[in-house]
Amino acid sequence: MSIEKMLKYQEVDMRLIKLENELKNSESAKKMIFYQTATKKSFDTLTVMNDTAKAAMDSFAKYSAKYDEICKQIDEIVGENMNDDDEKQLDYYSKQLEKLYQSLEDSEREAARASKELSDMGYKYTKEYEQAGKSSASYRKFAEEFNNLKKEKSVEAGAIMKELKVLEAGLDRELLDKYKKIRANKRPVLVPFRKPASCGGCGMEIASDIINKLGEGRRIQECPNCGRIIYNED
């Protein structure tokens, strides 16, 4: 098979690659990806905030219930018929009340902390939700721009793909399959041999046995460094 046919195929294919890169590197593509990432980040943050708010609400409910229970215990002690002459009994109830009042303060403080955390979380949640809405709206806007650009370029790309299909009929299938496999990661695929001893793709020096094969009528060899297909222009 003539290397010229394969080079012609690559020449046409490079036009398709150029279109792909223009679409991939377009402002609408970059902004679409940016706002898509920003939207996801905001919703991930909102999920964490929801979990934090639930924990704070559970904490508030827990300490509020504890507060009510302590108040009930204090009322029960205060309502006891105590003998003013019984010092031991008075001392006992006094110590019990002291402990309960301390627990009451602790519960009140924890409930206030949980309440403040909920209040702060509510403000932050509202702000983050607004940001998520803005990012989502921007994402939809640039996604629409990207899809319109994609439609425009698909017309030209379709014509190029038809041209490539025609050219494929005259190519070696094994070489074409290898070309397409390399194309996914490295472009161009076919690169010239650069005298005295280097690959025209990666620039690395190649072994003498590969150079000899290139000069013995076997006009193509695979670069052991970058994997591209080296061809001899002579």
PDB file of C-alpha atoms in Angstrom:
ATOM      1  CA  MET A   1       0.000   0.000   0.000  1.00  0.00           C
ATOM      2  CA  SER A   2       1.277   3.454  -0.900  1.00  0.00           C
ATOM      3  CA  ILE A   3       2.056   5.619   2.116  1.00  0.00           C
ATOM      4  CA  GLU A   4       0.724   8.571   0.118  1.00  0.00           C
ATOM      5  CA  LYS A   5      -2.828   7.228   0.452  1.00  0.00           C
ATOM      6  CA  MET A   6      -2.464   6.981   4.214  1.00  0.00           C
ATOM      7  CA  LEU A   7      -1.011  10.475   4.382  1.00  0.00           C
ATOM      8  CA  LYS A   8      -3.933  11.783   2.332  1.00  0.00           C
ATOM      9  CA  TYR A   9      -6.297  10.128   4.789  1.00  0.00           C
ATOM     10  CA  GLN A  10      -4.482  11.793   7.698  1.00  0.00           C
ATOM     11  CA  GLU A  11      -4.589  15.163   5.940  1.00  0.00           C
ATOM     12  CA  VAL A  12      -8.380  14.956   5.697  1.00  0.00           C
ATOM     13  CA  ASP A  13      -8.647  13.546   9.215  1.00  0.00           C
ATOM     14  CA  MET A  14      -6.665  16.489  10.599  1.00  0.00           C
ATOM     15  CA  ARG A  15      -9.420  18.776   9.353  1.00  0.00           C
ATOM     16  CA  LEU A  16     -11.877  16.754  11.426  1.00  0.00           C
ATOM     17  CA  ILE A  17      -9.530  16.914  14.433  1.00  0.00           C
ATOM     18  CA  LYS A  18      -9.305  20.681  13.995  1.00  0.00           C
ATOM     19  CA  LEU A  19     -13.115  20.925  14.196  1.00  0.00           C
ATOM     20  CA  GLU A  20     -13.162  18.697  17.290  1.00  0.00           C
ATOM     21  CA  ASN A  21     -10.572  20.898  19.005  1.00  0.00           C
ATOM     22  CA  GLU A  22     -12.404  24.090  18.072  1.00  0.00           C
ATOM     23  CA  LEU A  23     -15.557  22.702  19.662  1.00  0.00           C
ATOM     24  CA  LYS A  24     -13.748  21.345  22.729  1.00  0.00           C
ATOM     25  CA  ASN A  25     -11.798  24.579  23.332  1.00  0.00           C
ATOM     26  CA  SER A  26     -14.649  26.976  22.536  1.00  0.00           C
ATOM     27  CA  GLU A  27     -15.646  29.553  25.155  1.00  0.00           C
ATOM     28  CA  SER A  28     -19.117  28.041  25.401  1.00  0.00           C
ATOM     29  CA  ALA A  29     -17.609  24.590  26.159  1.00  0.00           C
ATOM     30  CA  LYS A  30     -15.261  25.987  28.800  1.00  0.00           C
ATOM     31  CA  LYS A  31     -17.988  28.025  30.494  1.00  0.00           C
ATOM     32  CA  MET A  32     -20.477  25.163  30.287  1.00  0.00           C
ATOM     33  CA  ILE A  33     -18.026  22.867  32.106  1.00  0.00           C
ATOM     34  CA  PHE A  34     -17.144  25.617  34.615  1.00  0.00           C
ATOM     35  CA  TYR A  35     -20.764  26.279  35.585  1.00  0.00           C
ATOM     36  CA  GLN A  36     -21.604  22.584  35.558  1.00  0.00           C
ATOM     37  CA  THR A  37     -18.823  22.028  38.110  1.00  0.00           C
ATOM     38  CA  ALA A  38     -19.911  25.086  40.132  1.00  0.00           C
ATOM     39  CA  THR A  39     -23.519  23.861  40.210  1.00  0.00           C
ATOM     40  CA  LYS A  40     -22.497  20.406  41.391  1.00  0.00           C
ATOM     41  CA  LYS A  41     -20.264  21.934  44.068  1.00  0.00           C
ATOM     42  CA  SER A  42     -23.117  24.114  45.360  1.00  0.00           C
ATOM     43  CA  PHE A  43     -25.553  21.194  45.523  1.00  0.00           C
ATOM     44  CA  ASP A  44     -22.940  19.048  47.278  1.00  0.00           C
ATOM     45  CA  THR A  45     -22.509  21.878  49.797  1.00  0.00           C
ATOM     46  CA  LEU A  46     -26.287  22.116  50.258  1.00  0.00           C
ATOM     47  CA  THR A  47     -26.430  18.376  50.945  1.00  0.00           C
ATOM     48  CA  VAL A  48     -23.783  18.739  53.664  1.00  0.00           C
ATOM     49  CA  MET A  49     -25.656  21.744  55.091  1.00  0.00           C
ATOM     50  CA  ASN A  50     -28.873  19.724  55.211  1.00  0.00           C
ATOM     51  CA  ASP A  51     -27.128  16.993  57.191  1.00  0.00           C
ATOM     52  CA  THR A  52     -25.560  19.567  59.533  1.00  0.00           C
ATOM     53  CA  ALA A  53     -28.907  21.326  60.034  1.00  0.00           C
ATOM     54  CA  LYS A  54     -30.622  18.018  60.823  1.00  0.00           C
ATOM     55  CA  ALA A  55     -27.953  17.237  63.427  1.00  0.00           C
ATOM     56  CA  ALA A  56     -28.419  20.720  64.950  1.00  0.00           C
ATOM     57  CA  MET A  57     -32.216  20.295  65.037  1.00  0.00           C
ATOM     58  CA  ASP A  58     -31.851  16.902  66.720  1.00  0.00           C
ATOM     59  CA  SER A  59     -29.457  18.466  69.237  1.00  0.00           C
ATOM     60  CA  PHE A  60     -31.854  21.355  69.916  1.00  0.00           C
ATOM     61  CA  ALA A  61     -34.764  18.948  70.415  1.00  0.00           C
ATOM     62  CA  LYS A  62     -32.658  16.787  72.732  1.00  0.00           C
ATOM     63  CA  TYR A  63     -31.583  19.655  74.998  1.00  0.00           C
ATOM     64  CA  SER A  64     -35.037  21.258  74.942  1.00  0.00           C
ATOM     65  CA  ALA A  65     -36.538  17.974  76.114  1.00  0.00           C
ATOM     66  CA  LYS A  66     -33.849  17.680  78.779  1.00  0.00           C
ATOM     67  CA  TYR A  67     -34.538  21.271  79.875  1.00  0.00           C
ATOM     68  CA  ASP A  68     -38.248  20.507  80.280  1.00  0.00           C
ATOM     69  CA  GLU A  69     -37.482  17.337  82.228  1.00  0.00           C
ATOM     70  CA  ILE A  70     -35.170  19.187  84.631  1.00  0.00           C
ATOM     71  CA  CYS A  71     -37.790  21.904  85.191  1.00  0.00           C
ATOM     72  CA  LYS A  72     -40.260  19.171  86.007  1.00  0.00           C
ATOM     73  CA  GLN A  73     -37.857  17.628  88.549  1.00  0.00           C
ATOM     74  CA  ILE A  74     -37.239  21.040  90.152  1.00  0.00           C
ATOM     75  CA  ASP A  75     -40.976  21.640  90.453  1.00  0.00           C
ATOM     76  CA  GLU A  76     -41.380  18.257  92.110  1.00  0.00           C
ATOM     77  CA  ILE A  77     -38.648  18.984  94.672  1.00  0.00           C
ATOM     78  CA  VAL A  78     -39.946  22.485  95.384  1.00  0.00           C
ATOM     79  CA  GLY A  79     -43.421  21.028  95.885  1.00  0.00           C
ATOM     80  CA  GLU A  80     -42.218  18.453  98.400  1.00  0.00           C
ATOM     81  CA  ASN A  81     -43.507  18.811 101.997  1.00  0.00           C
ATOM     82  CA  MET A  82     -40.180  19.361 103.663  1.00  0.00           C
ATOM     83  CA  ASN A  83     -39.658  19.493 107.403  1.00  0.00           C
ATOM     84  CA  ASP A  84     -37.838  22.746 108.149  1.00  0.00           C
ATOM     85  CA  ASP A  85     -36.343  21.161 111.257  1.00  0.00           C
ATOM     86  CA  ASP A  86     -34.786  18.246 109.377  1.00  0.00           C
ATOM     87  CA  GLU A  87     -31.377  19.618 108.399  1.00  0.00           C
ATOM     88  CA  LYS A  88     -30.300  16.446 106.612  1.00  0.00           C
ATOM     89  CA  GLN A  89     -33.405  16.512 104.432  1.00  0.00           C
ATOM     90  CA  LEU A  90     -32.975  20.211 103.692  1.00  0.00           C
ATOM     91  CA  ASP A  91     -29.306  19.698 102.860  1.00  0.00           C
ATOM     92  CA  TYR A  92     -30.156  16.780 100.565  1.00  0.00           C
ATOM     93  CA  TYR A  93     -32.805  18.714  98.643  1.00  0.00           C
ATOM     94  CA  SER A  94     -30.565  21.765  98.495  1.00  0.00           C
ATOM     95  CA  LYS A  95     -27.788  19.775  96.851  1.00  0.00           C
ATOM     96  CA  GLN A  96     -30.253  18.131  94.480  1.00  0.00           C
ATOM     97  CA  LEU A  97     -31.610  21.504  93.436  1.00  0.00           C
ATOM     98  CA  GLU A  98     -28.096  22.866  92.960  1.00  0.00           C
ATOM     99  CA  LYS A  99     -27.263  19.995  90.599  1.00  0.00           C
ATOM    100  CA  LEU A 100     -30.529  20.384  88.728  1.00  0.00           C
ATOM    101  CA  TYR A 101     -30.068  24.140  88.304  1.00  0.00           C
ATOM    102  CA  GLN A 102     -26.538  23.531  86.973  1.00  0.00           C
ATOM    103  CA  SER A 103     -27.903  20.949  84.536  1.00  0.00           C
ATOM    104  CA  LEU A 104     -30.622  23.418  83.600  1.00  0.00           C
ATOM    105  CA  GLU A 105     -28.009  26.056  82.739  1.00  0.00           C
ATOM    106  CA  ASP A 106     -26.015  23.531  80.719  1.00  0.00           C
ATOM    107  CA  SER A 107     -29.066  22.404  78.770  1.00  0.00           C
ATOM    108  CA  GLU A 108     -30.162  26.003  78.178  1.00  0.00           C
ATOM    109  CA  ARG A 109     -26.693  26.894  76.918  1.00  0.00           C
ATOM    110  CA  GLU A 110     -26.529  23.867  74.570  1.00  0.00           C
ATOM    111  CA  ALA A 111     -30.030  24.543  73.267  1.00  0.00           C
ATOM    112  CA  ALA A 112     -29.070  28.181  72.595  1.00  0.00           C
ATOM    113  CA  ARG A 113     -25.921  27.038  70.780  1.00  0.00           C
ATOM    114  CA  ALA A 114     -27.910  24.635  68.588  1.00  0.00           C
ATOM    115  CA  SER A 115     -30.486  27.362  67.910  1.00  0.00           C
ATOM    116  CA  LYS A 116     -27.774  29.823  66.826  1.00  0.00           C
ATOM    117  CA  GLU A 117     -26.191  27.178  64.613  1.00  0.00           C
ATOM    118  CA  LEU A 118     -29.549  26.628  62.931  1.00  0.00           C
ATOM    119  CA  SER A 119     -30.011  30.358  62.462  1.00  0.00           C
ATOM    120  CA  ASP A 120     -26.537  30.770  60.930  1.00  0.00           C
ATOM    121  CA  MET A 121     -27.055  27.697  58.774  1.00  0.00           C
ATOM    122  CA  GLY A 122     -30.316  29.086  57.474  1.00  0.00           C
ATOM    123  CA  TYR A 123     -28.582  32.246  56.239  1.00  0.00           C
ATOM    124  CA  LYS A 124     -25.727  30.300  54.632  1.00  0.00           C
ATOM    125  CA  TYR A 125     -28.154  27.822  53.072  1.00  0.00           C
ATOM    126  CA  THR A 126     -30.161  30.621  51.474  1.00  0.00           C
ATOM    127  CA  LYS A 127     -27.006  32.187  50.012  1.00  0.00           C
ATOM    128  CA  GLU A 128     -25.708  28.852  48.705  1.00  0.00           C
ATOM    129  CA  TYR A 129     -29.104  27.998  47.236  1.00  0.00           C
ATOM    130  CA  GLU A 130     -29.152  31.338  45.399  1.00  0.00           C
ATOM    131  CA  GLN A 131     -25.639  30.656  44.093  1.00  0.00           C
ATOM    132  CA  ALA A 132     -26.664  27.185  42.929  1.00  0.00           C
ATOM    133  CA  GLY A 133     -29.576  28.716  41.034  1.00  0.00           C
ATOM    134  CA  LYS A 134     -27.326  31.257  39.302  1.00  0.00           C
ATOM    135  CA  SER A 135     -24.730  28.618  38.383  1.00  0.00           C
ATOM    136  CA  SER A 136     -27.444  26.300  37.084  1.00  0.00           C
ATOM    137  CA  ALA A 137     -28.943  29.056  34.937  1.00  0.00           C
ATOM    138  CA  SER A 138     -25.508  29.933  33.515  1.00  0.00           C
ATOM    139  CA  TYR A 139     -24.826  26.261  32.815  1.00  0.00           C
ATOM    140  CA  ARG A 140     -28.082  25.924  30.849  1.00  0.00           C
ATOM    141  CA  LYS A 141     -27.276  29.084  28.890  1.00  0.00           C
ATOM    142  CA  PHE A 142     -23.797  27.954  27.827  1.00  0.00           C
ATOM    143  CA  ALA A 143     -24.940  24.360  27.270  1.00  0.00           C
ATOM    144  CA  GLU A 144     -27.427  25.720  24.747  1.00  0.00           C
ATOM    145  CA  GLU A 145     -24.681  27.789  23.095  1.00  0.00           C
ATOM    146  CA  PHE A 146     -22.420  24.733  22.994  1.00  0.00           C
ATOM    147  CA  ASN A 147     -25.110  22.540  21.444  1.00  0.00           C
ATOM    148  CA  ASN A 148     -25.835  25.171  18.793  1.00  0.00           C
ATOM    149  CA  LEU A 149     -22.121  25.387  17.971  1.00  0.00           C
ATOM    150  CA  LYS A 150     -21.951  21.603  17.862  1.00  0.00           C
ATOM    151  CA  LYS A 151     -24.824  21.513  15.368  1.00  0.00           C
ATOM    152  CA  GLU A 152     -23.061  24.081  13.173  1.00  0.00           C
ATOM    153  CA  LYS A 153     -19.799  22.149  13.127  1.00  0.00           C
ATOM    154  CA  SER A 154     -21.526  18.788  12.696  1.00  0.00           C
ATOM    155  CA  VAL A 155     -22.524  19.786   9.151  1.00  0.00           C
ATOM    156  CA  GLU A 156     -18.900  20.339   8.162  1.00  0.00           C
ATOM    157  CA  ALA A 157     -17.787  17.331  10.184  1.00  0.00           C
ATOM    158  CA  GLY A 158     -20.324  15.135   8.390  1.00  0.00           C
ATOM    159  CA  ALA A 159     -18.905  16.092   5.000  1.00  0.00           C
ATOM    160  CA  ILE A 160     -15.362  15.323   6.170  1.00  0.00           C
ATOM    161  CA  MET A 161     -16.424  11.949   7.596  1.00  0.00           C
ATOM    162  CA  LYS A 162     -17.981  10.995   4.260  1.00  0.00           C
ATOM    163  CA  GLU A 163     -14.709  11.887   2.545  1.00  0.00           C
ATOM    164  CA  LEU A 164     -12.795   9.753   5.049  1.00  0.00           C
ATOM    165  CA  LYS A 165     -15.160   6.842   4.453  1.00  0.00           C
ATOM    166  CA  VAL A 166     -14.393   6.924   0.739  1.00  0.00           C
ATOM    167  CA  LEU A 167     -10.638   7.038   1.398  1.00  0.00           C
ATOM    168  CA  GLU A 168     -10.823   4.093   3.820  1.00  0.00           C
ATOM    169  CA  ALA A 169     -11.780   1.762   0.981  1.00  0.00           C
ATOM    170  CA  GLY A 170      -8.252   1.976  -0.447  1.00  0.00           C
ATOM    171  CA  LEU A 171      -6.365   1.556   2.829  1.00  0.00           C
ATOM    172  CA  ASP A 172      -4.856  -1.426   4.595  1.00  0.00           C
ATOM    173  CA  ARG A 173      -7.337  -2.396   7.333  1.00  0.00           C
ATOM    174  CA  GLU A 174      -4.691  -3.386   9.896  1.00  0.00           C
ATOM    175  CA  LEU A 175      -2.809  -0.118   9.450  1.00  0.00           C
ATOM    176  CA  LEU A 176      -6.056   1.869   9.535  1.00  0.00           C
ATOM    177  CA  ASP A 177      -7.116   0.188  12.795  1.00  0.00           C
ATOM    178  CA  LYS A 178      -3.713   0.978  14.305  1.00  0.00           C
ATOM    179  CA  TYR A 179      -4.035   4.576  13.084  1.00  0.00           C
ATOM    180  CA  LYS A 180      -7.438   5.000  14.753  1.00  0.00           C
ATOM    181  CA  LYS A 181      -6.180   3.496  18.004  1.00  0.00           C
ATOM    182  CA  ILE A 182      -3.188   5.864  18.170  1.00  0.00           C
ATOM    183  CA  ARG A 183      -5.349   8.813  17.060  1.00  0.00           C
ATOM    184  CA  ALA A 184      -7.313   8.644  20.313  1.00  0.00           C
ATOM    185  CA  ASN A 185      -4.248   9.826  22.274  1.00  0.00           C
ATOM    186  CA  LYS A 186      -1.641  11.243  19.891  1.00  0.00           C
ATOM    187  CA  ARG A 187      -1.976  13.481  16.855  1.00  0.00           C
ATOM    188  CA  PRO A 188      -0.780  13.427  14.167  1.00  0.00           C
ATOM    189  CA  VAL A 189      -0.397   9.658  13.948  1.00  0.00           C
ATOM    190  CA  LEU A 190       1.836   9.448  10.890  1.00  0.00           C
ATOM    191  CA  VAL A 191       5.084  11.375  11.395  1.00  0.00           C
ATOM    192  CA  PRO A 192       8.182  11.614   9.182  1.00  0.00           C
ATOM    193  CA  PHE A 193      11.563  10.146   9.986  1.00  0.00           C
ATOM    194  CA  ARG A 194      13.921  12.999  10.864  1.00  0.00           C
ATOM    195  CA  LYS A 195      17.491  12.400   9.790  1.00  0.00           C
ATOM    196  CA  PRO A 196      19.868  11.414  11.122  1.00  0.00           C
ATOM    197  CA  ALA A 197      17.981   9.325  13.704  1.00  0.00           C
ATOM    198  CA  SER A 198      14.850  10.758  15.331  1.00  0.00           C
ATOM    199  CA  CYS A 199      11.059  10.466  15.375  1.00  0.00           C
ATOM    200  CA  GLY A 200       9.224  13.367  13.748  1.00  0.00           C
ATOM    201  CA  GLY A 201       6.557  13.174  16.443  1.00  0.00           C
ATOM    202  CA  CYS A 202       8.273  13.041  19.825  1.00  0.00           C
ATOM    203  CA  GLY A 203      11.780  13.977  18.649  1.00  0.00           C
ATOM    204  CA  MET A 204      13.401  11.059  20.469  1.00  0.00           C
ATOM    205  CA  GLU A 205      16.317   9.217  18.895  1.00  0.00           C
ATOM    206  CA  ILE A 206      15.343   5.840  17.463  1.00  0.00           C
ATOM    207  CA  ALA A 207      17.371   2.648  17.307  1.00  0.00           C
ATOM    208  CA  SER A 208      19.535   1.779  14.326  1.00  0.00           C
ATOM    209  CA  ASP A 209      17.563  -1.388  13.491  1.00  0.00           C
ATOM    210  CA  ILE A 210      14.396   0.720  12.999  1.00  0.00           C
ATOM    211  CA  ILE A 211      16.352   3.174  10.844  1.00  0.00           C
ATOM    212  CA  ASN A 212      17.659   0.274   8.756  1.00  0.00           C
ATOM    213  CA  LYS A 213      14.155  -1.093   8.216  1.00  0.00           C
ATOM    214  CA  LEU A 214      12.942   2.341   7.136  1.00  0.00           C
ATOM    215  CA  GLY A 215      15.730   2.390   4.557  1.00  0.00           C
ATOM    216  CA  GLU A 216      15.138  -1.144   3.273  1.00  0.00           C
ATOM    217  CA  GLY A 217      11.867  -0.399   1.519  1.00  0.00           C
ATOM    218  CA  ARG A 218       9.759  -0.924   4.648  1.00  0.00           C
ATOM    219  CA  ARG A 219       8.658   2.676   4.718  1.00  0.00           C
ATOM    220  CA  ILE A 220       6.783   2.657   8.015  1.00  0.00           C
ATOM    221  CA  GLN A 221       7.810   1.673  11.561  1.00  0.00           C
ATOM    222  CA  GLU A 222       6.347   2.259  15.009  1.00  0.00           C
ATOM    223  CA  CYS A 223       8.198   4.639  17.334  1.00  0.00           C
ATOM    224  CA  PRO A 224       9.105   2.686  20.505  1.00  0.00           C
ATOM    225  CA  ASN A 225       8.873   5.895  22.557  1.00  0.00           C
ATOM    226  CA  CYS A 226       5.601   7.626  21.556  1.00  0.00           C
ATOM    227  CA  GLY A 227       3.914   4.816  19.616  1.00  0.00           C
ATOM    228  CA  ARG A 228       3.352   6.908  16.489  1.00  0.00           C
ATOM    229  CA  ILE A 229       3.870   5.519  13.005  1.00  0.00           C
ATOM    230  CA  ILE A 230       7.105   6.808  11.474  1.00  0.00           C
ATOM    231  CA  TYR A 231       7.313   6.922   7.691  1.00  0.00           C
ATOM    232  CA  ASN A 232      10.305   7.427   5.426  1.00  0.00           C
ATOM    233  CA  GLU A 233       9.783  10.296   2.985  1.00  0.00           C
ATOM    234  CA  ASP A 234      12.621   9.113   0.690  1.00  0.00           C
TER     235      ASP A 234
END
